[in-house]
Short mmCIF file of C-alpha atoms and ligand atoms in Angstrom, two decimals:
data_model
loop_
_atom_site.label_atom_id
_atom_site.label_comp_id
_atom_site.label_asym_id
_atom_site.label_seq_id
_atom_site.Cartn_x
_atom_site.Cartn_y
_atom_site.Cartn_z
CA UNK A 1 -1.62 -15.47 -7.17
CA UNK A 2 -0.68 -12.41 -8.94
CA UNK A 3 -3.94 -12.41 -11.07
CA UNK A 4 -4.08 -9.76 -13.61
CA UNK A 5 -0.86 -8.09 -12.31
CA UNK A 6 2.64 -8.65 -13.74
CA UNK A 7 4.23 -8.24 -10.19
CA UNK A 8 3.17 -8.56 -6.59
CA UNK A 9 4.16 -5.04 -5.88
CA UNK A 10 1.60 -3.53 -8.42
CA UNK A 11 -0.98 -6.05 -7.07
CA UNK A 12 -0.27 -4.97 -3.56
CA UNK A 13 -0.44 -1.45 -4.46
CA UNK A 14 -4.02 -2.17 -6.15
CA UNK A 15 -5.14 -3.85 -2.91
CA UNK A 16 -4.76 -0.76 -0.79
CA UNK A 17 -8.44 0.30 -0.92
CA UNK A 18 -9.36 -3.24 0.40
CA UNK A 19 -6.62 -3.32 2.95
CA UNK A 20 -7.50 0.24 4.45
CA UNK A 21 -11.08 -0.96 4.71
CA UNK A 22 -9.92 -4.07 6.39
CA UNK A 23 -7.85 -2.25 8.74
CA UNK A 24 -10.70 0.24 9.77
CA UNK A 25 -13.35 -2.47 9.92
CA UNK A 26 -15.01 -3.01 13.27
CA UNK A 27 -12.91 -0.29 14.65
CA UNK A 28 -15.31 2.65 14.26
CA UNK A 29 -18.79 2.56 15.84
CA UNK A 30 -22.07 4.11 14.70
CA UNK A 31 -21.15 7.24 16.62
CA UNK A 32 -17.95 7.80 15.01
CA UNK A 33 -16.04 6.57 17.94
CA UNK A 34 -12.99 4.46 17.81
CA UNK A 35 -13.14 1.04 19.25
CA UNK A 36 -9.99 -0.62 20.18
CA UNK A 37 -10.64 -3.17 22.86
CA UNK A 38 -7.08 -4.67 22.29
CA UNK A 39 -5.73 -1.59 23.88
CA UNK A 40 -7.50 -1.49 27.23
CA UNK A 41 -5.51 1.83 28.43
CA UNK A 42 -7.71 3.72 30.87
CA UNK A 43 -7.88 7.62 30.87
CA UNK A 44 -5.85 7.31 34.20
CA UNK A 45 -3.25 5.19 32.66
CA UNK A 46 -3.02 7.33 29.58
CA UNK A 47 -2.68 10.47 31.82
CA UNK A 48 0.28 8.88 33.56
CA UNK A 49 2.27 8.73 30.24
CA UNK A 50 4.57 11.45 30.02
CA UNK A 51 6.11 10.60 26.58
CA UNK A 52 5.66 8.09 24.10
CA UNK A 53 8.33 6.56 21.76
CA UNK A 54 7.84 5.32 18.29
CA UNK A 55 10.54 2.98 17.35
CA UNK A 56 10.98 0.94 13.92
CA UNK A 57 13.03 0.38 10.82
CA UNK A 58 12.85 1.60 7.18
CA UNK A 59 9.37 2.04 5.81
CA UNK A 60 7.82 1.36 9.37
CA UNK A 61 10.05 4.11 10.72
CA UNK A 62 8.54 6.40 7.98
CA UNK A 63 4.94 5.41 8.92
CA UNK A 64 6.07 6.41 12.57
CA UNK A 65 7.03 9.75 11.41
CA UNK A 66 3.42 10.30 10.39
CA UNK A 67 2.31 8.56 13.78
CA UNK A 68 4.34 11.12 15.72
CA UNK A 69 2.74 13.90 13.95
CA UNK A 70 -0.75 12.55 14.55
CA UNK A 71 -0.42 11.61 18.20
CA UNK A 72 1.14 14.96 19.06
CA UNK A 73 -1.42 17.12 17.27
CA UNK A 74 -4.39 15.14 18.63
CA UNK A 75 -3.33 14.62 22.14
CA UNK A 76 -0.24 17.03 22.94
CA UNK A 77 1.53 14.13 24.52
CA UNK A 78 5.24 14.50 23.31
CA UNK A 79 6.32 11.68 21.05
CA UNK A 80 9.97 10.77 20.27
CA UNK A 81 10.83 8.61 17.26
CA UNK A 82 13.82 6.46 16.79
CA UNK A 83 15.31 4.01 14.34
CA UNK A 84 15.33 0.67 16.08
CA UNK A 85 19.07 -0.08 15.33
CA UNK A 86 19.95 3.18 17.06
CA UNK A 87 17.45 3.19 19.88
CA UNK A 88 18.90 0.90 22.44
CA UNK A 89 22.55 1.94 22.00
CA UNK A 90 21.89 5.54 23.22
CA UNK A 91 20.73 4.83 26.70
CA UNK A 92 17.10 5.96 25.86
CA UNK A 93 15.20 7.87 28.54
CA UNK A 94 12.33 5.15 29.08
CA UNK A 95 10.62 4.36 32.23
CA UNK A 96 7.32 3.03 33.33
CA UNK A 97 5.78 6.50 32.31
CA UNK A 98 6.61 6.03 28.74
CA UNK A 99 4.67 4.03 26.12
CA UNK A 100 6.66 2.58 23.50
CA UNK A 101 5.09 1.84 20.21
CA UNK A 102 6.99 -0.41 17.85
CA UNK A 103 6.11 -0.78 14.30
CA UNK A 104 6.86 -3.78 12.18
CA UNK A 105 5.12 -5.43 9.21
CA UNK A 106 6.69 -8.78 9.77
CA UNK A 107 6.85 -8.61 13.46
CA UNK A 108 10.36 -10.19 13.08
CA UNK A 109 12.88 -7.60 12.50
CA UNK A 110 15.77 -8.10 14.87
CA UNK A 111 16.48 -4.54 15.80
CA UNK A 112 12.77 -3.77 16.51
CA UNK A 113 12.53 -6.97 18.69
CA UNK A 114 15.51 -5.82 20.73
CA UNK A 115 14.17 -2.21 21.04
CA UNK A 116 11.04 -3.82 22.42
CA UNK A 117 12.63 -6.11 24.90
CA UNK A 118 14.99 -3.11 26.06
CA UNK A 119 11.90 -0.94 26.66
CA UNK A 120 10.00 -3.57 28.75
CA UNK A 121 13.38 -4.19 30.74
CA UNK A 122 13.23 -0.51 31.48
CA UNK A 123 9.63 -0.70 32.79
CA UNK A 124 7.72 0.68 29.91
CA UNK A 125 4.63 -0.88 28.14
CA UNK A 126 4.99 -1.67 24.72
CA UNK A 127 2.28 -1.46 22.02
CA UNK A 128 3.00 -3.21 18.66
CA UNK A 129 1.57 -2.16 15.38
CA UNK A 130 2.16 -5.35 13.29
CA UNK A 131 0.65 -7.05 10.12
CA UNK A 132 1.57 -10.72 11.36
CA UNK A 133 -0.39 -12.12 14.13
CA UNK A 134 1.56 -14.63 16.04
CA UNK A 135 4.93 -13.02 15.24
CA UNK A 136 7.59 -12.54 17.73
CA UNK A 137 6.82 -8.95 18.25
CA UNK A 138 3.05 -9.50 18.33
CA UNK A 139 3.69 -12.32 21.04
CA UNK A 140 6.03 -10.23 23.24
CA UNK A 141 4.31 -6.84 23.25
CA UNK A 142 1.98 -5.77 25.88
CA UNK A 143 -0.77 -4.46 23.27
CA UNK A 144 -1.08 -5.27 19.64
CA UNK A 145 -2.85 -3.08 17.06
CA UNK A 146 -3.09 -5.46 14.02
CA UNK A 147 -2.65 -3.94 10.59
CA UNK A 148 -4.93 -5.99 8.32
CA UNK A 149 -2.90 -5.67 5.03
CA UNK A 150 -2.79 -9.60 4.54
CA UNK A 151 0.58 -11.11 3.37
CA UNK A 152 2.86 -8.74 1.58
CA UNK A 153 5.08 -10.58 -0.88
CA UNK A 154 6.99 -7.93 -2.55
CA UNK A 155 10.09 -6.75 -0.76
CA UNK A 156 9.20 -3.17 -1.21
CA UNK A 157 6.58 -2.44 1.20
CA UNK A 158 3.34 -0.60 0.17
CA UNK A 159 0.06 -1.72 1.53
CA UNK A 160 1.52 -2.30 4.93
CA UNK A 161 2.70 1.14 4.84
CA UNK A 162 -0.57 2.63 4.33
CA UNK A 163 -2.11 0.30 6.87
CA UNK A 164 0.46 1.40 9.31
CA UNK A 165 -0.39 5.06 8.60
CA UNK A 166 -4.19 4.33 9.02
CA UNK A 167 -3.52 2.44 12.24
CA UNK A 168 -1.64 5.56 13.74
CA UNK A 169 -4.55 7.73 12.63
CA UNK A 170 -7.05 5.45 14.54
CA UNK A 171 -4.57 5.29 17.38
CA UNK A 172 -4.20 8.93 17.73
CA UNK A 173 -7.84 9.45 17.56
CA UNK A 174 -8.39 6.70 20.10
CA UNK A 175 -5.95 8.27 22.69
CA UNK A 176 -7.47 11.77 22.26
CA UNK A 177 -11.06 10.20 22.65
CA UNK A 178 -10.02 8.66 25.87
CA UNK A 179 -8.12 11.60 27.22
CA UNK A 180 -10.84 14.00 25.83
CA UNK A 181 -8.29 16.23 24.04
CA UNK A 182 -10.64 16.32 21.04
CA UNK A 183 -14.26 17.55 20.97
CA UNK A 184 -16.88 15.17 19.57
CA UNK A 185 -17.63 17.14 16.48
CA UNK A 186 -14.00 17.49 15.43
CA UNK A 187 -13.34 13.82 16.05
CA UNK A 188 -16.42 12.86 14.08
CA UNK A 189 -15.50 14.86 11.00
CA UNK A 190 -12.00 13.37 11.15
CA UNK A 191 -13.65 10.09 11.34
CA UNK A 192 -15.77 10.82 8.34
CA UNK A 193 -12.59 11.67 6.62
CA UNK A 194 -10.81 8.29 7.46
CA UNK A 195 -13.94 6.59 6.01
CA UNK A 196 -13.50 8.32 2.62
CA UNK A 197 -9.81 7.03 2.34
CA UNK A 198 -10.48 3.86 0.54
CA UNK A 199 -12.62 5.26 -2.14
CA UNK A 200 -10.08 8.13 -2.72
CA UNK A 201 -7.41 5.63 -3.14
CA UNK A 202 -9.44 3.98 -5.75
CA UNK A 203 -9.71 7.19 -7.56
CA UNK A 204 -5.83 7.72 -7.53
CA UNK A 205 -5.32 4.15 -8.87
CA UNK A 206 -7.94 4.83 -11.59
CA UNK A 207 -5.50 7.29 -13.00
CA UNK A 208 -2.32 5.03 -12.27
CA UNK A 209 -1.07 5.47 -15.97
CA UNK A 210 -0.66 9.22 -15.73
CA UNK A 211 2.49 8.68 -13.56
CA UNK A 212 4.17 6.63 -16.19
CA UNK A 213 5.33 9.67 -18.20
CA UNK A 214 7.05 11.10 -15.22
CA UNK A 215 8.77 7.76 -14.69
CA UNK A 216 9.97 7.68 -18.11
CA UNK A 217 11.52 10.90 -17.60
CA UNK A 218 13.72 9.87 -14.60
CA UNK A 219 15.12 6.55 -16.15
CA UNK A 220 18.36 8.08 -17.14
CA UNK A 221 18.95 10.41 -14.27
CA UNK A 222 21.78 10.00 -11.81
CA UNK A 223 19.98 11.45 -8.84
CA UNK A 224 16.25 12.22 -7.97
CA UNK A 225 15.34 14.48 -5.16
CA UNK A 226 12.05 14.55 -3.06
CA UNK A 227 11.21 17.61 -1.03
CA UNK A 228 8.38 18.47 1.28
CA UNK A 229 7.46 20.14 4.63
CA UNK A 230 5.74 18.66 7.62
CA UNK A 231 4.03 15.42 6.92
CA UNK A 232 4.96 16.01 3.32
CA UNK A 233 8.57 15.33 4.31
CA UNK A 234 7.68 12.13 5.88
CA UNK A 235 6.17 11.10 2.64
CA UNK A 236 9.15 12.35 0.69
CA UNK A 237 11.51 9.93 2.80
CA UNK A 238 9.18 7.01 1.89
CA UNK A 239 8.98 7.93 -1.65
CA UNK A 240 12.73 8.18 -2.01
CA UNK A 241 13.24 4.83 -0.22
CA UNK A 242 10.86 3.10 -2.43
CA UNK A 243 12.51 4.66 -5.59
CA UNK A 244 15.93 3.68 -4.60
CA UNK A 245 15.11 0.12 -3.28
CA UNK A 246 13.63 -0.99 -6.58
CA UNK A 247 15.04 1.26 -9.37
CA UNK A 248 18.55 1.47 -7.97
CA UNK A 249 18.45 5.21 -8.88
CA UNK A 250 20.08 7.38 -6.31
CA UNK A 251 17.64 9.58 -4.53
CA UNK A 252 17.26 11.80 -1.34
CA UNK A 253 14.48 13.34 0.51
CA UNK A 254 14.86 16.71 2.03
CA UNK A 255 12.95 18.89 4.22
CA UNK A 256 12.29 21.44 1.64
CA UNK A 257 13.54 24.56 3.80
CA UNK A 258 16.60 22.70 4.15
CA UNK A 259 17.68 22.64 0.37
CA UNK A 260 19.51 25.96 0.62
CA UNK A 261 21.66 24.88 3.45
CA UNK A 262 23.70 22.67 1.17
CA UNK A 263 21.97 20.18 -0.90
CA UNK A 264 20.87 22.92 -3.55
CA UNK A 265 24.45 22.62 -4.75
CA UNK A 266 23.53 19.25 -6.32
CA UNK A 267 20.67 20.58 -8.45
CA UNK A 268 21.54 21.11 -12.14
CA UNK A 269 20.10 21.50 -15.53
CA UNK A 270 17.36 18.78 -15.71
CA UNK A 271 17.75 17.31 -12.16
CA UNK A 272 14.21 15.67 -11.39
CA UNK A 273 12.75 17.31 -8.08
CA UNK A 274 9.61 15.76 -6.80
CA UNK A 275 7.91 18.28 -4.52
CA UNK A 276 5.16 17.15 -2.24
CA UNK A 277 3.03 20.05 -1.32
CA UNK A 278 -0.20 18.89 0.24
CA UNK A 279 0.14 20.88 3.44
CA UNK A 280 -2.11 23.75 2.87
CA UNK A 281 -0.58 26.12 5.61
CA UNK A 282 3.12 25.26 4.20
CA UNK A 283 2.03 25.65 0.64
CA UNK A 284 3.59 29.02 -0.09
CA UNK A 285 6.79 28.09 1.73
CA UNK A 286 7.38 24.91 -0.33
CA UNK A 287 6.46 26.76 -3.47
CA UNK A 288 9.17 29.15 -2.71
CA UNK A 289 11.70 26.19 -2.25
CA UNK A 290 10.50 24.96 -5.62
CA UNK A 291 11.39 28.17 -7.26
CA UNK A 292 14.86 27.95 -5.86
CA UNK A 293 15.22 24.58 -7.28
CA UNK A 294 14.01 25.57 -10.66
CA UNK A 295 16.15 28.62 -10.92
CA UNK A 296 18.95 26.19 -10.94
CA UNK A 297 17.33 24.11 -13.76
CA UNK A 298 15.52 21.52 -12.07
CA UNK A 299 12.66 19.59 -13.63
CA UNK A 300 9.99 19.62 -10.97
CA UNK A 301 6.83 17.46 -10.54
CA UNK A 302 4.47 18.66 -7.87
CA UNK A 303 2.20 16.73 -5.98
CA UNK A 304 -0.74 18.54 -4.46
CA UNK A 305 -4.45 18.29 -3.60
CA UNK A 306 -7.19 18.70 -6.03
CA UNK A 307 -7.93 22.50 -6.43
CA UNK A 308 -4.48 23.81 -5.87
CA UNK A 309 -4.28 24.80 -9.61
CA UNK A 310 -1.93 27.67 -8.85
CA UNK A 311 0.97 25.14 -8.30
CA UNK A 312 1.09 24.57 -12.13
CA UNK A 313 2.68 28.04 -12.38
CA UNK A 314 5.77 26.72 -10.51
CA UNK A 315 6.07 23.30 -11.54
CA UNK A 316 6.80 21.46 -14.98
CA UNK A 317 4.19 18.57 -14.19
CA UNK A 318 1.69 18.12 -11.47
CA UNK A 319 -0.05 15.33 -9.84
CA UNK A 320 -3.24 15.96 -7.87
CA UNK A 321 -4.49 13.76 -4.88
CA UNK A 322 -8.23 14.09 -3.44
CA UNK A 323 -8.86 16.55 -0.83
CA UNK A 324 -8.68 15.05 2.78
CA UNK A 325 -7.82 16.36 6.15
CA UNK A 326 -4.16 17.11 6.48
CA UNK A 327 -3.24 14.26 8.73
CA UNK A 328 -4.51 11.78 6.22
CA UNK A 329 -2.85 13.37 3.22
CA UNK A 330 0.19 10.92 3.37
CA UNK A 331 -2.19 7.93 2.70
CA UNK A 332 -3.10 9.40 -0.51
CA UNK A 333 0.11 11.24 -1.45
CA UNK A 334 2.21 7.99 -1.35
CA UNK A 335 0.15 6.14 -3.84
CA UNK A 336 1.61 7.98 -6.81
CA UNK A 337 5.03 7.78 -5.40
CA UNK A 338 4.56 3.96 -5.12
CA UNK A 339 3.57 3.83 -8.70
CA UNK A 340 6.29 6.21 -9.79
CA UNK A 341 8.92 3.71 -8.30
CA UNK A 342 7.10 0.71 -9.72
CA UNK A 343 7.00 2.05 -13.41
CA UNK A 344 10.63 3.30 -13.17
CA UNK A 345 11.83 0.02 -12.36
CA UNK A 346 9.50 -1.65 -14.79
CA UNK A 347 11.06 0.43 -17.51
CA UNK A 348 14.62 -0.51 -16.45
CA UNK A 349 13.85 -4.23 -16.39
CA UNK A 350 14.63 -4.71 -12.67
CA UNK A 351 13.53 -7.78 -10.76
CA UNK A 352 10.70 -5.62 -8.94
CA UNK A 353 9.39 -8.02 -6.31
CA UNK A 354 13.04 -9.07 -5.31
CA UNK A 355 15.43 -6.20 -5.61
CA UNK A 356 19.00 -6.97 -5.31
CA UNK A 357 20.74 -7.03 -1.96
CA UNK A 358 17.46 -6.99 0.05
CA UNK A 359 15.29 -9.33 2.06
CA UNK A 360 11.73 -9.26 3.26
CA UNK A 361 12.29 -9.77 6.63
CA UNK A 362 15.64 -8.51 8.33
CA UNK A 363 16.24 -11.03 11.28
CA UNK A 364 19.91 -10.05 11.86
CA UNK A 365 20.92 -6.91 13.65
C1 LIG B 1 11.02 -1.03 2.46
C2 LIG B 1 10.89 -1.98 3.53
C3 LIG B 1 11.92 -2.12 4.67
C4 LIG B 1 10.94 -2.60 5.99
C5 LIG B 1 11.90 -2.71 7.03
C6 LIG B 1 11.18 -3.01 8.39
O1 LIG B 1 10.09 -1.19 1.36
O2 LIG B 1 10.04 -3.00 3.46
O3 LIG B 1 12.40 -0.85 5.13
O4 LIG B 1 10.02 -1.66 6.21
O5 LIG B 1 12.91 -3.59 6.92
O6 LIG B 1 10.51 -4.29 8.25
P1 LIG B 1 9.40 -4.47 9.34
O7 LIG B 1 8.32 -3.67 8.99
O8 LIG B 1 9.01 -5.99 8.83
O9 LIG B 1 9.95 -4.46 10.59
#
């Protein structure tokens, strides 16, 4: 079943062009409008929603961070996000004017199920983004937006994450279309950007080997840091989780501007810092944070978009992703990060598909 791939994780990373195509299939019409009959919320119903909540665990939570950004920027509806194991213990402000979006690959995560039930108990409608039709979450939610990533075998989530990101982009555009917060031209150009993503991921995967050298250089390091601002920070969190769960190397993700508020003390000669710099408006700001780290001896790998060659002046190595709209950059930027964690654990000889202490589906609270 793994075909030519040594591990399911590598196979699933390489399936992403297909799983992205499947997740958008049938959901974009000839006029670049988003079609989601599974979410029959009318303009009036959406207008009544004062606030949305996104609730999930782990990688799905990281997808939610991008979802919050997309929904807020396209609809201007405030979106709160919470970790499912925290949500219901803090008496969340949820009512029938709240739409709660739960995200779960398996649809069986105990804390996420409990958050769903608590939200419904408080009168909210729950929309589930899930990869398993017929799962507990799919059955209990009021609306289901299915990701079409297919079965994910490797414990470390890859293709389900990018499918969740895409689902959020489609959802944000759909809400904006219904609420008319976006003009047709802007929506259409965003949708054109979405259509290019599978091919752009293919291009990234064709250069997968390039990331191997950086993986080699972090094998013997005690700690790795990921930094980024805005959406790049959301990707940094996911990149860091991916690395620690399969390589067992300690890593942290920081909002780049936070480094100097404490964590910079950890940076010493040779400390690997991976800087995500895809956010064009925040480019200069992140570069100045890279310089702070470099001045303390960090070895920096920058991830940016094609054309930003000036980054090469401030980093030791750089990895370029294809140009896309800012909102979609996480779908591309995460791919080299998935490969980095894969090749690092491969070189360390770890059990990549079944990392120690972890289970694919967490059915205990
Ligand atoms: C990490 C990973 C986990 C899951 C989390 C939620 O690679 O897979 O962090 O994302 O356990 O699982 P689901 O999405 O099934 O609710």
